[in-house]
Short mmCIF file of C-alpha atoms and ligand atoms in Angstrom, two decimals:
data_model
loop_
_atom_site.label_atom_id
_atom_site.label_comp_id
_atom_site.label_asym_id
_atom_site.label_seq_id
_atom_site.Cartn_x
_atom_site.Cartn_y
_atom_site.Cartn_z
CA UNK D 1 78.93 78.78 85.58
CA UNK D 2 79.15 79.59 81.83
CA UNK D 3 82.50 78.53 80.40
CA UNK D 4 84.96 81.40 79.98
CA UNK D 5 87.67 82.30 77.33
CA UNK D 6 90.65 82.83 80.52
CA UNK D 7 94.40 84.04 79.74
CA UNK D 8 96.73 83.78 82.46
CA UNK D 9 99.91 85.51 82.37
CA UNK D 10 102.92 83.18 84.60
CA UNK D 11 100.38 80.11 83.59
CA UNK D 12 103.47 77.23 83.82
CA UNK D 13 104.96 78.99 87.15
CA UNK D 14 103.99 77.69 91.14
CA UNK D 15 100.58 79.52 91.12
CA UNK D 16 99.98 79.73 87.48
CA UNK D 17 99.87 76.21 86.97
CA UNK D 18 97.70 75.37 90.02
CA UNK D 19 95.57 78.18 88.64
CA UNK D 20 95.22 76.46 85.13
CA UNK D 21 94.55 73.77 86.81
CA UNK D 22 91.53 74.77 88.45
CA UNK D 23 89.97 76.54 86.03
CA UNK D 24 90.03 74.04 83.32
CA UNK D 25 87.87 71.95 86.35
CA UNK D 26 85.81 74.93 86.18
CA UNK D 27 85.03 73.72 82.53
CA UNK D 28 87.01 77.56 81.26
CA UNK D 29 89.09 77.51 78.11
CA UNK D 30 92.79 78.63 78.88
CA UNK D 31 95.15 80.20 77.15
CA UNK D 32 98.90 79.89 79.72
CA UNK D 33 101.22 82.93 78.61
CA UNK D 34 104.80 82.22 79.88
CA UNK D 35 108.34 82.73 78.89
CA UNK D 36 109.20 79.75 80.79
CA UNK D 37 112.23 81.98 82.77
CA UNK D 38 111.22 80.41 85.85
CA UNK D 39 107.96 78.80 84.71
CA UNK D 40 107.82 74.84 83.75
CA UNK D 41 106.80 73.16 81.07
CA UNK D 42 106.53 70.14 83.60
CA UNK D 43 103.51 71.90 85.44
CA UNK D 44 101.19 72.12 82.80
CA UNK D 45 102.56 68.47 81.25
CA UNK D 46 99.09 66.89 82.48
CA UNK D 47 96.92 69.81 80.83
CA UNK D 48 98.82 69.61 77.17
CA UNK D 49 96.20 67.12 76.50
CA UNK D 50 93.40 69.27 77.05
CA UNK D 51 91.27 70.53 74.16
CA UNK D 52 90.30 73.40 76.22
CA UNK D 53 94.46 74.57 77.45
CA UNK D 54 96.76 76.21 75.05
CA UNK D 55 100.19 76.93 75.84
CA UNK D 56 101.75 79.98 74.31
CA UNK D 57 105.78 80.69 74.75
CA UNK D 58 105.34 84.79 74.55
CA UNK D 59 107.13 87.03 77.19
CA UNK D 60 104.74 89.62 78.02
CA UNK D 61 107.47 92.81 77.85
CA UNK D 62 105.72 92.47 73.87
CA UNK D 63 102.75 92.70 73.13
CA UNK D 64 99.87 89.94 72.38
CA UNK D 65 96.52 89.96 70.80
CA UNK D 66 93.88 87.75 72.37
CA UNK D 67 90.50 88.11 72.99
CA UNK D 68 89.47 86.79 76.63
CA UNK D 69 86.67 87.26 79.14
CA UNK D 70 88.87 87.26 81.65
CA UNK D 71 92.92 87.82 82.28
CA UNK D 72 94.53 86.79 85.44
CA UNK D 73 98.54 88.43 85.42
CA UNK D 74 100.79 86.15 87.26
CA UNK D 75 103.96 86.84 85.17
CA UNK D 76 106.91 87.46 87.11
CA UNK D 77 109.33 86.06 88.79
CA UNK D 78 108.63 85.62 92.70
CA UNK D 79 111.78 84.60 94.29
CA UNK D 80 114.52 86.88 95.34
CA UNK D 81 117.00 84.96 93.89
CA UNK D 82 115.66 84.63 90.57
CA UNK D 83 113.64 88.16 90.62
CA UNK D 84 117.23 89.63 91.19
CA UNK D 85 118.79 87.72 88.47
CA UNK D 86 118.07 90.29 86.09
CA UNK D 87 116.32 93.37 87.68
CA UNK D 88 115.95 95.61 84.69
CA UNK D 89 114.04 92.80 83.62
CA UNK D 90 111.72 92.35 86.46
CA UNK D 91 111.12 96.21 86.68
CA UNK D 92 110.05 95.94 82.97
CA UNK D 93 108.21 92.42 83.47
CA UNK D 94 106.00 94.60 85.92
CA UNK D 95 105.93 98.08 84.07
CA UNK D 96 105.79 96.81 80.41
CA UNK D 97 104.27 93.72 80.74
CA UNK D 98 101.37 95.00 82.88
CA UNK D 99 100.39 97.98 80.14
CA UNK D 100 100.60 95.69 77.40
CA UNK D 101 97.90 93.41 79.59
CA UNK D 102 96.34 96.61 80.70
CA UNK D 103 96.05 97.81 77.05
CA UNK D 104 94.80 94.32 75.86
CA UNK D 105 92.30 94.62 78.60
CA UNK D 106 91.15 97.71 77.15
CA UNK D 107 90.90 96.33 73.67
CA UNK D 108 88.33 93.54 74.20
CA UNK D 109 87.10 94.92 77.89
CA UNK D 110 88.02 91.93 79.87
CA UNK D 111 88.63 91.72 83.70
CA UNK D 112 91.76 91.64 85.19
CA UNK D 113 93.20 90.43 87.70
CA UNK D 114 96.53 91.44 88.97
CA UNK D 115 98.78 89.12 91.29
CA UNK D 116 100.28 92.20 93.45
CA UNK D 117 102.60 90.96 96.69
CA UNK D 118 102.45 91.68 100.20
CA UNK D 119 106.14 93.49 99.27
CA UNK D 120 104.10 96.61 98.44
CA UNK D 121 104.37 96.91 102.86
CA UNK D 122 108.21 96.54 102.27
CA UNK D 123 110.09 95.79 105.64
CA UNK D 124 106.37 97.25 107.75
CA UNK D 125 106.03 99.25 110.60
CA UNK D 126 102.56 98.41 111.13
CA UNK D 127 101.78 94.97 112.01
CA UNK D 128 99.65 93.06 111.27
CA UNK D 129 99.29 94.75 107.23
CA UNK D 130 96.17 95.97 106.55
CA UNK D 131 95.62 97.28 102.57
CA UNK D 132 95.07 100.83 104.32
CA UNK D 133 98.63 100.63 105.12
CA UNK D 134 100.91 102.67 102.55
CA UNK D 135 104.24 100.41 103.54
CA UNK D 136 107.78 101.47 103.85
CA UNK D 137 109.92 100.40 100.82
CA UNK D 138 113.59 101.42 99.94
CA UNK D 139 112.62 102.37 96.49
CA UNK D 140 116.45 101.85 96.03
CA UNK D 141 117.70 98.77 97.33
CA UNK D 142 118.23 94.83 95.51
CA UNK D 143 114.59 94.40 96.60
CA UNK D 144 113.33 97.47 94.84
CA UNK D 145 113.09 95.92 91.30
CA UNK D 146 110.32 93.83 92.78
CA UNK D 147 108.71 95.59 94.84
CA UNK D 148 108.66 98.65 93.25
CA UNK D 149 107.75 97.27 89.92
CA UNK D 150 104.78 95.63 91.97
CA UNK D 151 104.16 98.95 93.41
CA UNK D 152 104.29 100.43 89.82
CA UNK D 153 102.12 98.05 88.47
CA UNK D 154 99.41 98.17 91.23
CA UNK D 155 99.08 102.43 90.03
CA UNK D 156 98.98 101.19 86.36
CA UNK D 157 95.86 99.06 87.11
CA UNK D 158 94.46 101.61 89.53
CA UNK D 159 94.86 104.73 86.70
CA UNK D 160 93.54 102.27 83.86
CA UNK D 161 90.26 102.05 86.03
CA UNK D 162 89.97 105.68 86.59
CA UNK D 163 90.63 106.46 83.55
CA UNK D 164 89.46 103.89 80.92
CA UNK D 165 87.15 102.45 83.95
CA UNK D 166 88.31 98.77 83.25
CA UNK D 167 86.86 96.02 85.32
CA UNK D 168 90.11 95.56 87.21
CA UNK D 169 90.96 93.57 90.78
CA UNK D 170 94.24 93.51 92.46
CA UNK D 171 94.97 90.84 94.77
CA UNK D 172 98.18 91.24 97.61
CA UNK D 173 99.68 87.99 97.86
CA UNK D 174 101.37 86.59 101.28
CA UNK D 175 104.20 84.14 101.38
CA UNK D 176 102.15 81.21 99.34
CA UNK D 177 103.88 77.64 99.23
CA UNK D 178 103.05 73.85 98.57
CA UNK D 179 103.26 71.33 95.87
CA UNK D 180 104.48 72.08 92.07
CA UNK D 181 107.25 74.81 93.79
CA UNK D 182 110.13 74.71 91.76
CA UNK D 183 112.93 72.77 93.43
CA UNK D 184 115.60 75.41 92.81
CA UNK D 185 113.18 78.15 93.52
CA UNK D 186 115.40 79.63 96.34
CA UNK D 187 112.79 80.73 99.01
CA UNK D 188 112.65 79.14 101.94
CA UNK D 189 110.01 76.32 102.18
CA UNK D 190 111.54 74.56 99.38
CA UNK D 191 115.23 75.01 100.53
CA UNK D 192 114.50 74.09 103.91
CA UNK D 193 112.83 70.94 102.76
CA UNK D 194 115.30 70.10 100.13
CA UNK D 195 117.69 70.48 102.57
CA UNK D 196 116.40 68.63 105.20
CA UNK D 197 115.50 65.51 102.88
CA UNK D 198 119.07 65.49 102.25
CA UNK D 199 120.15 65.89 105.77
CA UNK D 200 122.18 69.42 104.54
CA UNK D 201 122.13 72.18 107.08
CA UNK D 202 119.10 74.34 106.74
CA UNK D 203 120.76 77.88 105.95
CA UNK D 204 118.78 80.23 108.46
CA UNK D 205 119.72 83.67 107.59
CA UNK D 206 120.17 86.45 110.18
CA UNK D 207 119.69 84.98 113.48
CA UNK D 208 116.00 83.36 112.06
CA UNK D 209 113.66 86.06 114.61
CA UNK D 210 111.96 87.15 111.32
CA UNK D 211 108.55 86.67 110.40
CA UNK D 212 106.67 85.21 107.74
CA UNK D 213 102.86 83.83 107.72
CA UNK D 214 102.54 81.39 105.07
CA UNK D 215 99.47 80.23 103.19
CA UNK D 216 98.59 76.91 100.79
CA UNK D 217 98.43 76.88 97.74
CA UNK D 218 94.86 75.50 97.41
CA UNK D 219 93.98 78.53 99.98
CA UNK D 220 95.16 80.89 97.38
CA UNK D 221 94.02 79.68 94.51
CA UNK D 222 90.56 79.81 96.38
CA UNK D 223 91.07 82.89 97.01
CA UNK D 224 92.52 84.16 93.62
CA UNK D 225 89.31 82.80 91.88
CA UNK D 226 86.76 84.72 94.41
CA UNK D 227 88.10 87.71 93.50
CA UNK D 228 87.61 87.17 90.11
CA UNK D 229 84.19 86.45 90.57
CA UNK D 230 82.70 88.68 92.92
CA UNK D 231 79.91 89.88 91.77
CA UNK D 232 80.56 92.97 94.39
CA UNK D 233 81.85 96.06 92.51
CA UNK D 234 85.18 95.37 94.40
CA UNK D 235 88.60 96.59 92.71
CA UNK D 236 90.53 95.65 95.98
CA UNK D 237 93.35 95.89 96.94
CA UNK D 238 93.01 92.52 98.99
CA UNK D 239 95.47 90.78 101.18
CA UNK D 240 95.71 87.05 100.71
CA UNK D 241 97.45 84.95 102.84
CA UNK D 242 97.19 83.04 106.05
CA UNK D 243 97.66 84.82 109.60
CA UNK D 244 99.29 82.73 111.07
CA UNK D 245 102.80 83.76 111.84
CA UNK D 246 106.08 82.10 112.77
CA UNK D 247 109.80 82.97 112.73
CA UNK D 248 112.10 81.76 110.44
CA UNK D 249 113.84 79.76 112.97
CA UNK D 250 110.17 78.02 114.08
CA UNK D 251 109.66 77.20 110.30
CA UNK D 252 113.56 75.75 110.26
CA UNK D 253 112.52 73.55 113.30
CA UNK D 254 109.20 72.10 112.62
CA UNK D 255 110.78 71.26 108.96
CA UNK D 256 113.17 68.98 110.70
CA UNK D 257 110.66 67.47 112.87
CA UNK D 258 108.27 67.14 110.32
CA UNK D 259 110.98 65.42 108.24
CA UNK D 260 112.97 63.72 111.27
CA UNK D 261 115.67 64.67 109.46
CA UNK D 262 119.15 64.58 110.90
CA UNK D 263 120.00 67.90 109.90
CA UNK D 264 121.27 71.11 111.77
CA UNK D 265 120.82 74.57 111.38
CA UNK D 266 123.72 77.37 110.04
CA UNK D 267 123.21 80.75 110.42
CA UNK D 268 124.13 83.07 107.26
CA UNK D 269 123.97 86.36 106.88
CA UNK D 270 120.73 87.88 106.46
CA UNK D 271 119.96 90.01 103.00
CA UNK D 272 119.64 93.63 102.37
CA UNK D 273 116.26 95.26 103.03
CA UNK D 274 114.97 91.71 104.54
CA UNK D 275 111.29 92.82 105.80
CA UNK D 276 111.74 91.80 110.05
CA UNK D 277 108.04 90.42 110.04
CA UNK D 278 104.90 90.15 108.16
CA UNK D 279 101.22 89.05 108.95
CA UNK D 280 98.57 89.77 106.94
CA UNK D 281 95.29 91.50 108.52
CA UNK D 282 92.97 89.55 106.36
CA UNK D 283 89.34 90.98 107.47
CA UNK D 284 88.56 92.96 104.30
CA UNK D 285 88.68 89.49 102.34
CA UNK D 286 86.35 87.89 104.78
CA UNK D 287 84.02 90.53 104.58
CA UNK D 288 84.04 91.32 101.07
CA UNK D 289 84.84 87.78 99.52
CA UNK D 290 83.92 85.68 102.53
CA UNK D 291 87.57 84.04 102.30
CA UNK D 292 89.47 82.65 105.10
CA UNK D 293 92.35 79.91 104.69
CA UNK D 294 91.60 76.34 105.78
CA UNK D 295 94.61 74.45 105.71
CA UNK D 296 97.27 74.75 108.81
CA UNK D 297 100.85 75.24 108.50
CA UNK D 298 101.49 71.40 109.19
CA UNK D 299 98.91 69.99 106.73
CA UNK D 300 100.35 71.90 103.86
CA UNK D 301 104.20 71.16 105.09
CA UNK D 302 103.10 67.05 105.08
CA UNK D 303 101.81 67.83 101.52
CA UNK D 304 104.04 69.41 100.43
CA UNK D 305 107.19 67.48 101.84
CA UNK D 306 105.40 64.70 99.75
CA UNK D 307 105.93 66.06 96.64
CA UNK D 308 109.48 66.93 97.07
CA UNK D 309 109.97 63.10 98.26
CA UNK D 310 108.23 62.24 94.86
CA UNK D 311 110.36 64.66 93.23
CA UNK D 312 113.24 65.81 94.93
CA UNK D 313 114.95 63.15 95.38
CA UNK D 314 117.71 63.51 92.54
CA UNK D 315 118.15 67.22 93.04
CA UNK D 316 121.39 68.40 94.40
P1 NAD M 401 106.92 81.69 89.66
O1 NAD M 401 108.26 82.31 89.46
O2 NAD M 401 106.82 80.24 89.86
O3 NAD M 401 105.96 82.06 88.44
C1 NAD M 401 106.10 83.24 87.67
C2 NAD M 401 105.86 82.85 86.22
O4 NAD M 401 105.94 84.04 85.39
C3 NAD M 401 106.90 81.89 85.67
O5 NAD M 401 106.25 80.83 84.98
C4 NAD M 401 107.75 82.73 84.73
O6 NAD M 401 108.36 81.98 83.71
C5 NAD M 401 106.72 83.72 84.23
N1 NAD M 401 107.30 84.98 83.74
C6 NAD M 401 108.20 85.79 84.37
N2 NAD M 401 108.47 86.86 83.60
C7 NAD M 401 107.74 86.73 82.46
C8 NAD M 401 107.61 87.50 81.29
N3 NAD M 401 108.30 88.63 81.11
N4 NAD M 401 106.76 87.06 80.32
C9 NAD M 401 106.07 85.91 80.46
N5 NAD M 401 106.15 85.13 81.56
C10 NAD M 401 106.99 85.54 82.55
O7 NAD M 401 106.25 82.49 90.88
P2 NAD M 401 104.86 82.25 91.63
O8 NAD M 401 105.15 81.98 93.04
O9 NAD M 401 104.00 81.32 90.86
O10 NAD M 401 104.24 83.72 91.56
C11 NAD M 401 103.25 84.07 90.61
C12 NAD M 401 102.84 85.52 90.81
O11 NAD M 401 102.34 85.71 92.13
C13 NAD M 401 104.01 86.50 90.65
O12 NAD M 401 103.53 87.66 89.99
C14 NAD M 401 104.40 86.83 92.06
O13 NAD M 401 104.95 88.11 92.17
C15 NAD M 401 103.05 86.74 92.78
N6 NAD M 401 103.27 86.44 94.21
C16 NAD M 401 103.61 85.17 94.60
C17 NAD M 401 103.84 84.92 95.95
C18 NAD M 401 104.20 83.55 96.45
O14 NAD M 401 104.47 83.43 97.66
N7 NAD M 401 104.19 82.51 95.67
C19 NAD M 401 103.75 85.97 96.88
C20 NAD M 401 103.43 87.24 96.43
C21 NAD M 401 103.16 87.46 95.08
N1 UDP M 402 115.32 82.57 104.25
C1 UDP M 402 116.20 81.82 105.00
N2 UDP M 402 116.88 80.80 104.40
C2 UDP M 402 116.71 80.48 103.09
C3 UDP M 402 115.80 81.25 102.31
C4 UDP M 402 115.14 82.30 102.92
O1 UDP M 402 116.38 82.08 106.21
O2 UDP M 402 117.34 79.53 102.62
C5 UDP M 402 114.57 83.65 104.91
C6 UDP M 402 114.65 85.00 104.20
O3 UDP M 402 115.78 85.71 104.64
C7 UDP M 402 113.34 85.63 104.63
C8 UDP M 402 112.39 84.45 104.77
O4 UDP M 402 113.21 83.30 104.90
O5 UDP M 402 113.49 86.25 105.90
C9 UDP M 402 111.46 84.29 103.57
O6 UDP M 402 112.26 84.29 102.43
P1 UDP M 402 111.68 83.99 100.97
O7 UDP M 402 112.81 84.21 100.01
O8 UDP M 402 110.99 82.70 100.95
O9 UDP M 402 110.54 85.09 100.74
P2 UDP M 402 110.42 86.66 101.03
O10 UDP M 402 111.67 87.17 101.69
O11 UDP M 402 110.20 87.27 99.71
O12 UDP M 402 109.26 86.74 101.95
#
């Protein structure tokens, strides 16, 4: 493949920096955009080094003028916690921050990606979500400045290519997890690990009969990259993510075992506008980017309960 001149928006967050990562194997030139609000400098640490990765500290509510073949926009926070930290923000992250991408896209006619979120189905009535389905979102609630900006952003890219007919692709990512997760991320793979290498409680909230199907990191990346480069004329969007679903309480379990950690499990209360379940219907990828995830729930778990061993230890 001919080397490509790549920005990535989020490039020293959980996917970004996997997805920096794999590119620069790729033999691409980077360029990482972050503000570092929940990104890392310690994720890219190994790729300062490389001739072909540049790091630039920009937050993309301003404007930025570089020419690339190819954009991929990560940038925003992903975790509740954080995402509702300062939701002005995050609605302007995703408004903003996508024209001025969009616009920049425009400028020098690159592709773009767009990292949209399987929060566009809200709390879903259809199950499993296909991209046909429209999703039911409280366009008001402490979930809206996420979901909504995703929503938001998703009709910026889609009116950019009817309009200025940019090469666009919007991806719907599922619950993603694994290795290089922030340890004070706040979603629930990494506090139920954290807190069962500590022998903590593992805070279940609600009464843990709520869904999630969660994917590997590698999977997504995978994934990620094929929609860049499919040569099909294919916009999306595409869900992402791995089928298989468990509850919340299944996930708290086989944590424990996985761990064979001592802990127990408290039940808190569960938050606002929590979506009850989610599964992603995943045939459009495999027909149009002949993508399917490889690596089970347990493999990635054992992986990535080895990095927080490696790292996790000294966290509180
Ligand atoms: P993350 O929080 O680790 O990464 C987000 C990155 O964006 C961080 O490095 C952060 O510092 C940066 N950022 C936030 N606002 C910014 C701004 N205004 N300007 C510049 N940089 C900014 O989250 P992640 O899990 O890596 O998610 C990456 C993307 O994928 C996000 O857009 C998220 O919505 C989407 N996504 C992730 C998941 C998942 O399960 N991981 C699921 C659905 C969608
Ligand atoms: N969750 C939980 N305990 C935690 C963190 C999250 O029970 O310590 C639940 C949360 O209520 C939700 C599910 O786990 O039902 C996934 O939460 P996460 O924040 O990881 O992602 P999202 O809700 O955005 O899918």
């Amino acid at each position: 493949m001919k080397p490509k001149k790549i920005l990535i928006t989020g490039g020293s967050g959980f996917l970004g920096s996997h997805l920096c990562r794999h590119l620069l194997k790729e033999g691409h030139e980077v360029f990482c955009i972050d503000n570092l609000f929940t990104g890392r400098k310690d994720n890219i640490e190994d790729l300062t080094g490389n001739e072909r990765f540049t790091f630039i500290l920009h937050d993309i509510v301003q404007p930025i003028d570089i020419e690339a073949d190819e954009i991929y926009h990560l940038a925003c926070p992903a975790s509740p916690p954080h995402y509702q930290l300062d939701p002005v923000k995050t609605l302007t992250t995703n408004f903003i921050g996508s024209l001025n991408l969009l616009e920049l896209a425009k400028k020098y006619n690159s592709k773009i990606l767009f990292a949209s979120t399987s929060e566009v189905y809200g709390d879903p009535l259809i199950h499993p979500q296909k991209e046909s389905y429209n999703g039911n979102v409280n366009s008001i609630g402490p979930r809206a400045c996420y979901d909504e900006g995703k929503r938001c952003a998703e009709s910026l890219f889609f009116e950019y290519y009817r309009q200025h007919h940019l090469n666009i692709r919007v991806i719907r990512i599922f619950n993603t997890y694994g290795p290089g997760m922030a340890l004070n991320d706040g979603r629930v793979v990494s506090n139920f690990i954290l807190q069962a290498l500590k022998g903590k409680d593992l805070t279940v909230y609600g009464d843990g009969s709520q869904t999630r199907s969660f994917c590997f990191v590698d999977d997504l990346i995978s994934g990620m990259a094929s929609m860049m480069n499919t040569k099909k004329d294919f916009t999306g969007p595409v869900n992402l993510g791995n089928p298989a679903e468990v509850t919340v309480l299944e996930l708290a379990n086989k944590i424990i075992d996985l761990i064979g950690s001592s802990s127990k499990i408290t039940f808190l209360p569960i938050p606002k506008d929590d979506p009850s379940r989610r599964k992603p219907d995943i045939s459009l990828a495999k027909e149009q980017l002949d993508w399917m995830p490889a690596v089970t729930l347990d493999e990635g778990l054992k992986k990535t309960i080895e990095y927080f061993i490696k790292y996790g230890k000294s966290e509180t």
